[in-house]
Each structure stands twice: as structure tokens, then as C-alpha cells.
mmCIF file of C-alpha atoms in Angstrom:
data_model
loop_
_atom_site.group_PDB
_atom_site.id
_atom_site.type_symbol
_atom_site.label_atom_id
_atom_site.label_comp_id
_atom_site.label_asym_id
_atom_site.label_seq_id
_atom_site.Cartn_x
_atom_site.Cartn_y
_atom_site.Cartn_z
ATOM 1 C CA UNK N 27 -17.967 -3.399 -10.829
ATOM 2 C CA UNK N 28 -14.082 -2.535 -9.937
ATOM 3 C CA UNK N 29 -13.581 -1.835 -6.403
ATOM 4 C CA UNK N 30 -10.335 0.273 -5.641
ATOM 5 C CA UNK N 31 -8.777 0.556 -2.264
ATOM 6 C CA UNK N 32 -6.626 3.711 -2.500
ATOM 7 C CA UNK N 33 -5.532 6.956 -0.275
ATOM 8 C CA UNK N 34 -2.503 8.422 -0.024
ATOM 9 C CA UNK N 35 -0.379 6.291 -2.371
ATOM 10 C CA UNK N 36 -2.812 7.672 -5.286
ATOM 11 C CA UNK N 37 -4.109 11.139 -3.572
ATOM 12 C CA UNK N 38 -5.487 11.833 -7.108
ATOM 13 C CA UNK N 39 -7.438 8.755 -7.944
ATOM 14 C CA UNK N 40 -10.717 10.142 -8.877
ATOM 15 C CA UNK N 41 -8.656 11.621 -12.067
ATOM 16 C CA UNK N 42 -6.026 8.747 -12.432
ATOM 17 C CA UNK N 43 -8.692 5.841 -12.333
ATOM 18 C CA UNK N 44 -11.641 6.778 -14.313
ATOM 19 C CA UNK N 45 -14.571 4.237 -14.366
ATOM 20 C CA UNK N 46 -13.456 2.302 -11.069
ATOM 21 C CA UNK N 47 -15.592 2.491 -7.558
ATOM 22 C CA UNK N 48 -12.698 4.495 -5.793
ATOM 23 C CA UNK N 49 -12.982 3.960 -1.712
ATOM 24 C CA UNK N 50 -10.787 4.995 0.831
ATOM 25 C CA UNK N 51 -7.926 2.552 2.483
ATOM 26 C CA UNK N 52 -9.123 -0.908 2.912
ATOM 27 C CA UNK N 53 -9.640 -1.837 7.055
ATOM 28 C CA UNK N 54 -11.239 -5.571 8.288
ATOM 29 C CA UNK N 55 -14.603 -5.713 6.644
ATOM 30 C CA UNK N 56 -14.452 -3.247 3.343
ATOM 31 C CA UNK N 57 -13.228 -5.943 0.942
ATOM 32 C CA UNK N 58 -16.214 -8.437 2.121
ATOM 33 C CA UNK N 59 -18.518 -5.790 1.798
ATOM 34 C CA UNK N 60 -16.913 -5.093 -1.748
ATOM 35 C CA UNK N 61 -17.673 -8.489 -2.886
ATOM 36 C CA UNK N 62 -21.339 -8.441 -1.462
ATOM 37 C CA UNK N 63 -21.758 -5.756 -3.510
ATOM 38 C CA UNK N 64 -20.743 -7.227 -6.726
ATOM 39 C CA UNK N 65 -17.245 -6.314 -6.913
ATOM 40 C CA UNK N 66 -15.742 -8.339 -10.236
ATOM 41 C CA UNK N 67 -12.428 -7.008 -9.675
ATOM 42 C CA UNK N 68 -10.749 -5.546 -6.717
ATOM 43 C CA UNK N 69 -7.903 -3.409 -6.199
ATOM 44 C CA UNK N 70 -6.075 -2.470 -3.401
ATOM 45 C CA UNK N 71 -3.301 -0.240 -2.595
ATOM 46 C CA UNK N 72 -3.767 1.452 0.715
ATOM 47 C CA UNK N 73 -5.145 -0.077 4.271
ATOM 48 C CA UNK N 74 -5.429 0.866 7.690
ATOM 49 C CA UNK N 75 -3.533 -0.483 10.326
ATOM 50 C CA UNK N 76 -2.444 0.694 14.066
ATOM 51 C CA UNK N 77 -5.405 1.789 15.390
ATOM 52 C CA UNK N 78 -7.483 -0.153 13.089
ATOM 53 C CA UNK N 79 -8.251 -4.023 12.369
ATOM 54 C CA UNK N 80 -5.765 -3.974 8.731
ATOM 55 C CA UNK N 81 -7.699 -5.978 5.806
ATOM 56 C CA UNK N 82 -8.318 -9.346 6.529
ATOM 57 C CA UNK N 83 -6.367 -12.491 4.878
ATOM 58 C CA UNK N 84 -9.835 -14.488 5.229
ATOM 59 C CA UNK N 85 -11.176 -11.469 2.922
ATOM 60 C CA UNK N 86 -8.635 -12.088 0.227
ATOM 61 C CA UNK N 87 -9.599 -15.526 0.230
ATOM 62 C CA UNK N 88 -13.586 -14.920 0.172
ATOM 63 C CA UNK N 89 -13.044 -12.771 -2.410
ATOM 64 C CA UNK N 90 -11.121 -15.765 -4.595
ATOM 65 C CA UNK N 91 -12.923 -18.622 -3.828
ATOM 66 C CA UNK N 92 -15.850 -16.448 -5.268
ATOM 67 C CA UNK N 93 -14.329 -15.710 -8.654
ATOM 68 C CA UNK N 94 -13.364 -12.395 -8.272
ATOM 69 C CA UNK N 95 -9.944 -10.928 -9.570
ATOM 70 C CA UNK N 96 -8.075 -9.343 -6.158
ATOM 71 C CA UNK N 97 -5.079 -7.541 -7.207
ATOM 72 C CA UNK N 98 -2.353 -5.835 -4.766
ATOM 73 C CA UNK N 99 0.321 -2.956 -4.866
ATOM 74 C CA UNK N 100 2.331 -0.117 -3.392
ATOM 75 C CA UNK N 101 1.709 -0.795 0.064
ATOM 76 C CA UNK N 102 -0.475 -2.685 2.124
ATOM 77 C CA UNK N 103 -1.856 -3.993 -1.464
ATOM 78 C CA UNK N 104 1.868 -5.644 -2.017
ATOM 79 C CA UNK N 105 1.860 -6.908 1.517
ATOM 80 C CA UNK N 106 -0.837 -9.146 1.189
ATOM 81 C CA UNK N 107 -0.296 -9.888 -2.582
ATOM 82 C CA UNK N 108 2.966 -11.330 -1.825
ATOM 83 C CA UNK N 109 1.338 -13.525 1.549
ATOM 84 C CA UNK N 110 -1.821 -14.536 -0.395
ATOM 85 C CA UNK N 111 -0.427 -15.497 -3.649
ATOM 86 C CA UNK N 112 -0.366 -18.763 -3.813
ATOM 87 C CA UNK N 113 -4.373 -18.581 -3.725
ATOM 88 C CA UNK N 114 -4.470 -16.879 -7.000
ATOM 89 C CA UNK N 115 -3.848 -13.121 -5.288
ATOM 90 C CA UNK N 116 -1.781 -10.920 -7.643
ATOM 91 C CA UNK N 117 1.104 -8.632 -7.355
ATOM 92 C CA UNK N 118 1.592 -5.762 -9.752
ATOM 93 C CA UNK N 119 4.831 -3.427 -9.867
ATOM 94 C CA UNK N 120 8.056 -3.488 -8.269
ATOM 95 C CA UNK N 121 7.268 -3.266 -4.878
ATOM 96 C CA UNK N 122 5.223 -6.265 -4.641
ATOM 97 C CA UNK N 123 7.756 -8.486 -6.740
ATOM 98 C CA UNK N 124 10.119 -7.265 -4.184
ATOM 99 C CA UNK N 125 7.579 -8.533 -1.067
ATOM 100 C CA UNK N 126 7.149 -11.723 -3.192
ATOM 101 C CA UNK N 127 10.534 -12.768 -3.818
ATOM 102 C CA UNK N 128 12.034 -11.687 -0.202
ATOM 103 C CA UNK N 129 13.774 -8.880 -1.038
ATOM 104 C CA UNK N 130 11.785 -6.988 1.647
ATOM 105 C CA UNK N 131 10.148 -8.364 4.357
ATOM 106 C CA UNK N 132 9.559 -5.303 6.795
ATOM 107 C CA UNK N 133 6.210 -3.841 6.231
ATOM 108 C CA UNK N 134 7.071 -0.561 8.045
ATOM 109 C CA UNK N 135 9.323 0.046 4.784
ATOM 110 C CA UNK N 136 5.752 0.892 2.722
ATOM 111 C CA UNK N 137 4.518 3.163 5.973
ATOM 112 C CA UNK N 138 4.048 6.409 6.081
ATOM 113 C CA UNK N 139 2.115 9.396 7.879
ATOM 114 C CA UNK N 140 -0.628 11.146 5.977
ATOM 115 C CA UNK N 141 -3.353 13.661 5.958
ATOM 116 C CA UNK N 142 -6.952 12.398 6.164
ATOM 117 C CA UNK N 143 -8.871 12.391 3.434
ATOM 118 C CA UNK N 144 -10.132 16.051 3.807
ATOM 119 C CA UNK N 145 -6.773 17.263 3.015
ATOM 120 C CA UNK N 146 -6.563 15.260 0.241
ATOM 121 C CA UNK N 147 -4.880 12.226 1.705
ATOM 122 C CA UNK N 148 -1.253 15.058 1.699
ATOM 123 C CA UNK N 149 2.088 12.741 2.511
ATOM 124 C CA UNK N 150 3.793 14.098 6.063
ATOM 125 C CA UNK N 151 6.106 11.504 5.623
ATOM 126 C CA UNK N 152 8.148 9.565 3.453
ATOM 127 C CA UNK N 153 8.122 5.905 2.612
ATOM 128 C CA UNK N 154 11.064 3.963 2.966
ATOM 129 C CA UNK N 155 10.569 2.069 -0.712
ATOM 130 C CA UNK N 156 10.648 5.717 -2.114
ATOM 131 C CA UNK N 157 13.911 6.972 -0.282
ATOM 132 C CA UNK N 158 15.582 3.651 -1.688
ATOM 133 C CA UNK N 159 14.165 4.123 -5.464
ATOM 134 C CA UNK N 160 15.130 8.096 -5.183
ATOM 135 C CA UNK N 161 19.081 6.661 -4.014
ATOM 136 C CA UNK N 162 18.905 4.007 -6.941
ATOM 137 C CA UNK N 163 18.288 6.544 -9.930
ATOM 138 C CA UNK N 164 21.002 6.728 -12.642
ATOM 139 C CA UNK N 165 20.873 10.331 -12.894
ATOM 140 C CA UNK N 166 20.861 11.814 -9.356
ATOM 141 C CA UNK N 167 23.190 15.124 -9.264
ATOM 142 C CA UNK N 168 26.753 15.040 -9.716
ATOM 143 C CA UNK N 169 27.091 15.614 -5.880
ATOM 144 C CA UNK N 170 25.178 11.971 -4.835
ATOM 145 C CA UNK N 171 28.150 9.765 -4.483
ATOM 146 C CA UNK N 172 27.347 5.698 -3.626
ATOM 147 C CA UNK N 173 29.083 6.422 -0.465
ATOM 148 C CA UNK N 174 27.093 9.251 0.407
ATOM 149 C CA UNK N 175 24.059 7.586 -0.773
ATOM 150 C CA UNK N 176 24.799 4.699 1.259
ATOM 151 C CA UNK N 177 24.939 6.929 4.116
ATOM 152 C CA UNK N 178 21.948 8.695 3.075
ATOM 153 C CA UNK N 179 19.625 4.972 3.441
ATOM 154 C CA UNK N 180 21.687 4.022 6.486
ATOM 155 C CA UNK N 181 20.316 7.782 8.183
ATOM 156 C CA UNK N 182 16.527 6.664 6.706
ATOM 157 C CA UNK N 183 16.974 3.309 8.162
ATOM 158 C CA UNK N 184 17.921 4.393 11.463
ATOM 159 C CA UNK N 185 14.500 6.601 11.305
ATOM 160 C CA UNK N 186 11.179 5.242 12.828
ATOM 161 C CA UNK N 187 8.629 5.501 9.309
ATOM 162 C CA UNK N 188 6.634 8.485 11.069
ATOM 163 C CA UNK N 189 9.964 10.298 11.358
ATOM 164 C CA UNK N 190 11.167 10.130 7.998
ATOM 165 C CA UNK N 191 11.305 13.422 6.450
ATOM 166 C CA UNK N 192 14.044 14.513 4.081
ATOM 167 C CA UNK N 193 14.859 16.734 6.396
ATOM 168 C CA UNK N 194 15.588 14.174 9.329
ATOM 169 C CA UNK N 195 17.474 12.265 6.907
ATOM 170 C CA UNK N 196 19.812 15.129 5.986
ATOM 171 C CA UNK N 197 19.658 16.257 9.591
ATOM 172 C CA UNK N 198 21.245 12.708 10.062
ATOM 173 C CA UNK N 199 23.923 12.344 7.169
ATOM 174 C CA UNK N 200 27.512 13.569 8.601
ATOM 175 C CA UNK N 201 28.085 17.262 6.655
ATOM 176 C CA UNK N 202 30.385 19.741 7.616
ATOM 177 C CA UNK N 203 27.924 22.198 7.954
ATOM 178 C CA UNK N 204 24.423 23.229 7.697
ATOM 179 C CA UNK N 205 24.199 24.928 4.400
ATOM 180 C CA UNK N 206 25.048 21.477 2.709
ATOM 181 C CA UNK N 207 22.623 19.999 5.081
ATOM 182 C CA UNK N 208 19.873 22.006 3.568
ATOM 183 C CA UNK N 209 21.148 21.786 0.246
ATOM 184 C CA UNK N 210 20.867 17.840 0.756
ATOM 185 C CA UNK N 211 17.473 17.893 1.590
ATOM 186 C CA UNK N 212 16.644 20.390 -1.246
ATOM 187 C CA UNK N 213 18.050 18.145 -3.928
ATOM 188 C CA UNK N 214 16.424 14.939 -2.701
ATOM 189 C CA UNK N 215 13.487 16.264 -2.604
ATOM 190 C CA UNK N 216 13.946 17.598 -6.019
ATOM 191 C CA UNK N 217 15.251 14.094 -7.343
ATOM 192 C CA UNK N 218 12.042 11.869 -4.944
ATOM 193 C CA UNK N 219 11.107 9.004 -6.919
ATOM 194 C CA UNK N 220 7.748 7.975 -5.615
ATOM 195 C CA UNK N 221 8.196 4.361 -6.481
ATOM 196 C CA UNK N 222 4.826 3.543 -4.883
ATOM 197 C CA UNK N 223 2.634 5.735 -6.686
ATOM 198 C CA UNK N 224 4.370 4.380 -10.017
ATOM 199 C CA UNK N 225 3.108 0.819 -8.902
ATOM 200 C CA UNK N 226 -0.860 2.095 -8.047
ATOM 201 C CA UNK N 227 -0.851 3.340 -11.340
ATOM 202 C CA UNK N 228 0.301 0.285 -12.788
ATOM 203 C CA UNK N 229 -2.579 -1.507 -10.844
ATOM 204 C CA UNK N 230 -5.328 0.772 -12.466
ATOM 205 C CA UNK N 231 -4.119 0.096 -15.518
ATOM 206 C CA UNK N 232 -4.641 -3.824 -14.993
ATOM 207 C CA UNK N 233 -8.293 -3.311 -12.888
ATOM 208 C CA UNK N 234 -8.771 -0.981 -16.327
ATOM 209 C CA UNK N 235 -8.046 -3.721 -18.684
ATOM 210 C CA UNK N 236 -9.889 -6.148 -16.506
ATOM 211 C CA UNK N 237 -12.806 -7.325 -18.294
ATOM 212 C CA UNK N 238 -15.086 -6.640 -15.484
ATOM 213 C CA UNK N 239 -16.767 -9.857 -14.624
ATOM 214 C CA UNK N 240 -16.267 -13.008 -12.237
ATOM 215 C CA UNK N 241 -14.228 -15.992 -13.330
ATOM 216 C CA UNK N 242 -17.168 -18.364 -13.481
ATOM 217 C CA UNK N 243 -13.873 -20.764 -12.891
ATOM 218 C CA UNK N 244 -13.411 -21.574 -9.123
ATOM 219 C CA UNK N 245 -9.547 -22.356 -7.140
ATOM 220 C CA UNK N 246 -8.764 -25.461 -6.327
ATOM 221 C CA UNK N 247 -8.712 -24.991 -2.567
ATOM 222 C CA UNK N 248 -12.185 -24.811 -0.545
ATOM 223 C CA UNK N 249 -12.668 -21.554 1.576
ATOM 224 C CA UNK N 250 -13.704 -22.290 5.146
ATOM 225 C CA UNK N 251 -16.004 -20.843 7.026
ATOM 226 C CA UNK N 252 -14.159 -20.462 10.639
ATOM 227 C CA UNK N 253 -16.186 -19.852 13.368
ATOM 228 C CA UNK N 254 -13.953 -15.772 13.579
ATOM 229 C CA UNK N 255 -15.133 -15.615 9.644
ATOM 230 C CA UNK N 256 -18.863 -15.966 10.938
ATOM 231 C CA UNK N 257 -18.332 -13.378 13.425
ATOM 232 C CA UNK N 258 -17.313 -10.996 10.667
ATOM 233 C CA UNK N 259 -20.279 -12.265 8.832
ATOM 234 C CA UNK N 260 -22.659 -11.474 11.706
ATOM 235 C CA UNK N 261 -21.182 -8.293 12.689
ATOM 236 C CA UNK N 262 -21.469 -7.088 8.835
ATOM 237 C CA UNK N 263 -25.466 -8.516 9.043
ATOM 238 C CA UNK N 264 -25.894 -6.845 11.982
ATOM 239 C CA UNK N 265 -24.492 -3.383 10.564
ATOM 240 C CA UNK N 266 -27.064 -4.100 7.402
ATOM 241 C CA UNK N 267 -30.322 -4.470 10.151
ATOM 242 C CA UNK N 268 -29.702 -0.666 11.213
ATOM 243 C CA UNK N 269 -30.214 1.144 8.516
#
């Protein structure tokens, strides 16, 4: 079984990712339960966090020590990628390279605000990675200057992640006047690069190729059963006994 943790980085997963056990964004718990149910390989892109417990490190490591492939992108799937890879966790795409190698280190710059899941997971914000990626493109229109793009990521930068619209970001950018304001915003959000959706779909393509069983091979490093991992065991047990 392939287990993939996805929402609003891959709104369209149930046609993008064929064949895979799609559930929603990954919170403290789901990717234990994904192993107990016989999860070979397990992808995640999306998690909870703020008002939720995020996906636990501890889970990453259960999930290794008991052969099974865990692979990361996008967003919180590149955060813990890069901080659990050197116990056999793996990155895919550009954004977790980027996590992995230092190039960014803030995880608000993968945030963003979203619909629920009954309106189809819909993007009310915009990520920071994506903004960058959008700025980086060779073939932006004639009008996108470096120094006007550099002003451009300075105005994103200066917004908290559940402010940043195009439209706050060319409500931020020094214009003359508010016709090139709005022209701003139209053309960026005709040129948006969606750099994280580009890397989810790079991670179904691995958790596709995946042959679809557990290493029968085991790390080199013993997972530990902590007294808080026991807690989560009992509190999952517990869950089981009611229904």
C-alpha cells in the first residue's frame, strides 16, 4: 500500500496520483496509523500545524526503522525530509534540496491559507517558495525588471504568509499609480509558477515507481520507544477500543 499525505499543494490528487491511498494533510498520529495499516511507502506533502499537533519526527522514524520508504516534498513533506534525512528520510524536488542544503530555513516560506477540503482544498494565499520561483523565471514580461523584481520579494517578505496575496504584494511595490498597481498584480498572477505543486508531482511519480513493498533491510540506528512515543501508542489503542 502507498500512503499519500496531500491537500492543498495537490488539490487534484485523486486524478494526479492514481493507485495511491490519497489522505488529507498529515497531523501527530496519521503516519503511525499509516504504517499499522501496512503502508510500504509513504508520501507526504501537506500537514497541519497551528492549531494542530504537526506530524511527528518519532513517526518518521517508526516508519524507517520498520522498512518502509517515507518520502517528503513541497511543504511540510520538505520540512521534515530535510530534518530527518540522515535516518534514511528522502527529499524529492527543489524545495526540499533547498531545506536540505540551507538555502531556506524558515518554514513559514512553504505556508499558506487554504480552503478545507470541501472546497476542494482552493489556495487563499500564496506561498512564499512560489512568489520567489514566479520572480526567478527567464521569461517574465518585458516590464519585470531585477530591480523591480527585487522589490517585488522584498514587498512578499515584508508580508505575514496569511497575507500574501498578489494583490498585497502589488499594493506594496512603490508605483506611480494604481492602474500599474493592478496591472502588476494581473501579470503575476498570469506568470505564478507554483513551484510546490511541481515538486508533489514529482513525489507521485517516485511513490508510483516505488515497488510497493517493505525493505526487509533494517537502518543502522535502533528506534526507541520513549515513554511520549508510548503515550501516542496508547492514545492510538485507545482510539481502536471505541469503535
Amino acid at each position: 500500500m502507498k500512503v499519500l499525505f496531500v491537500g492543498p499543494t495537490l488539490p487534484d490528487a485523486a486524478r494526479c496520483a492514481p493507485g495511491l491511498d490519497i489522505r488529507p494533510p498529515a497531523i501527530q498520529g496519521d503516519l503511525y496509523r499509516a504504517v499499522r495499516d501496512g503502508a510500504a511507502v509513504i508520501g507526504l506533502v501537506d500537514g497541519g500545524f497551528e492549531y494542530t499537533a504537526p506530524v511527528w519526527h518519532k513517526e518518521i522514524l517508526y516508519a524507517l526503522s520498520e522498512g518502509v520508504a517515507v518520502l517528503g516534498a513541497a511543504s511540510m513533506g520538505a520540512l521534515r525530509a530535510a530534518e530527518c534525512r540522515a535516518f534514511g528520510m528522502v527529499g524529492i524536488g527543489t524545495i526540499a534540496q533547498a531545506y536540505a542544503d540551507g538555502t531556506l530555513v524558515d518554514d513559514a516560506d512553504v505556508a499558506q491559507l487554504h480552503a478545507p477540503a470541501e472546497l476542494g482544498w482552493a489556495s487563499l494565499t500564496e506561498p512564499l517558495v512560489n512568489i520567489v520561483a514566479t520572480l526567478q523565471q527567464p521569461h517574465l514580461p518585458a516590464g519585470f525588471t531585477p530591480d523591480l523584481c527585487d522589490r517585488i520579494e522584498a514587498a512578499a517578505r515584508q508580508l505575514h504568509f496569511k497575507e500574501r496575496t498578489w494583490a498585497a504584494i502589488a499594493d506594496r511595490v512603490d508605483l506611480p499609480d494604481t492602474g500599474l498597481r493592478t496591472r502588476l498584480e494581473r501579470d503575476l498572477k498570469a506568470s505564478a509558477c507554483n513551484r510546490k505543486r511541481e515538486d508533489a508531482l514529482l513525489l507521485v511519480a517516485a511513490m508510483t515507481a516505488h515497488a510497493g513493498e517493505r525493505s526487509p533491510d533494517r537502518p543502522a540506528w535502533v528506534f526507541q520507544e520513549t515513554t511520549l512515543w508510548r503515550d501516542l501508542l496508547d492514545r492510538e489503542n485507545a482510539k481502536l477500543l471505541m469503535f
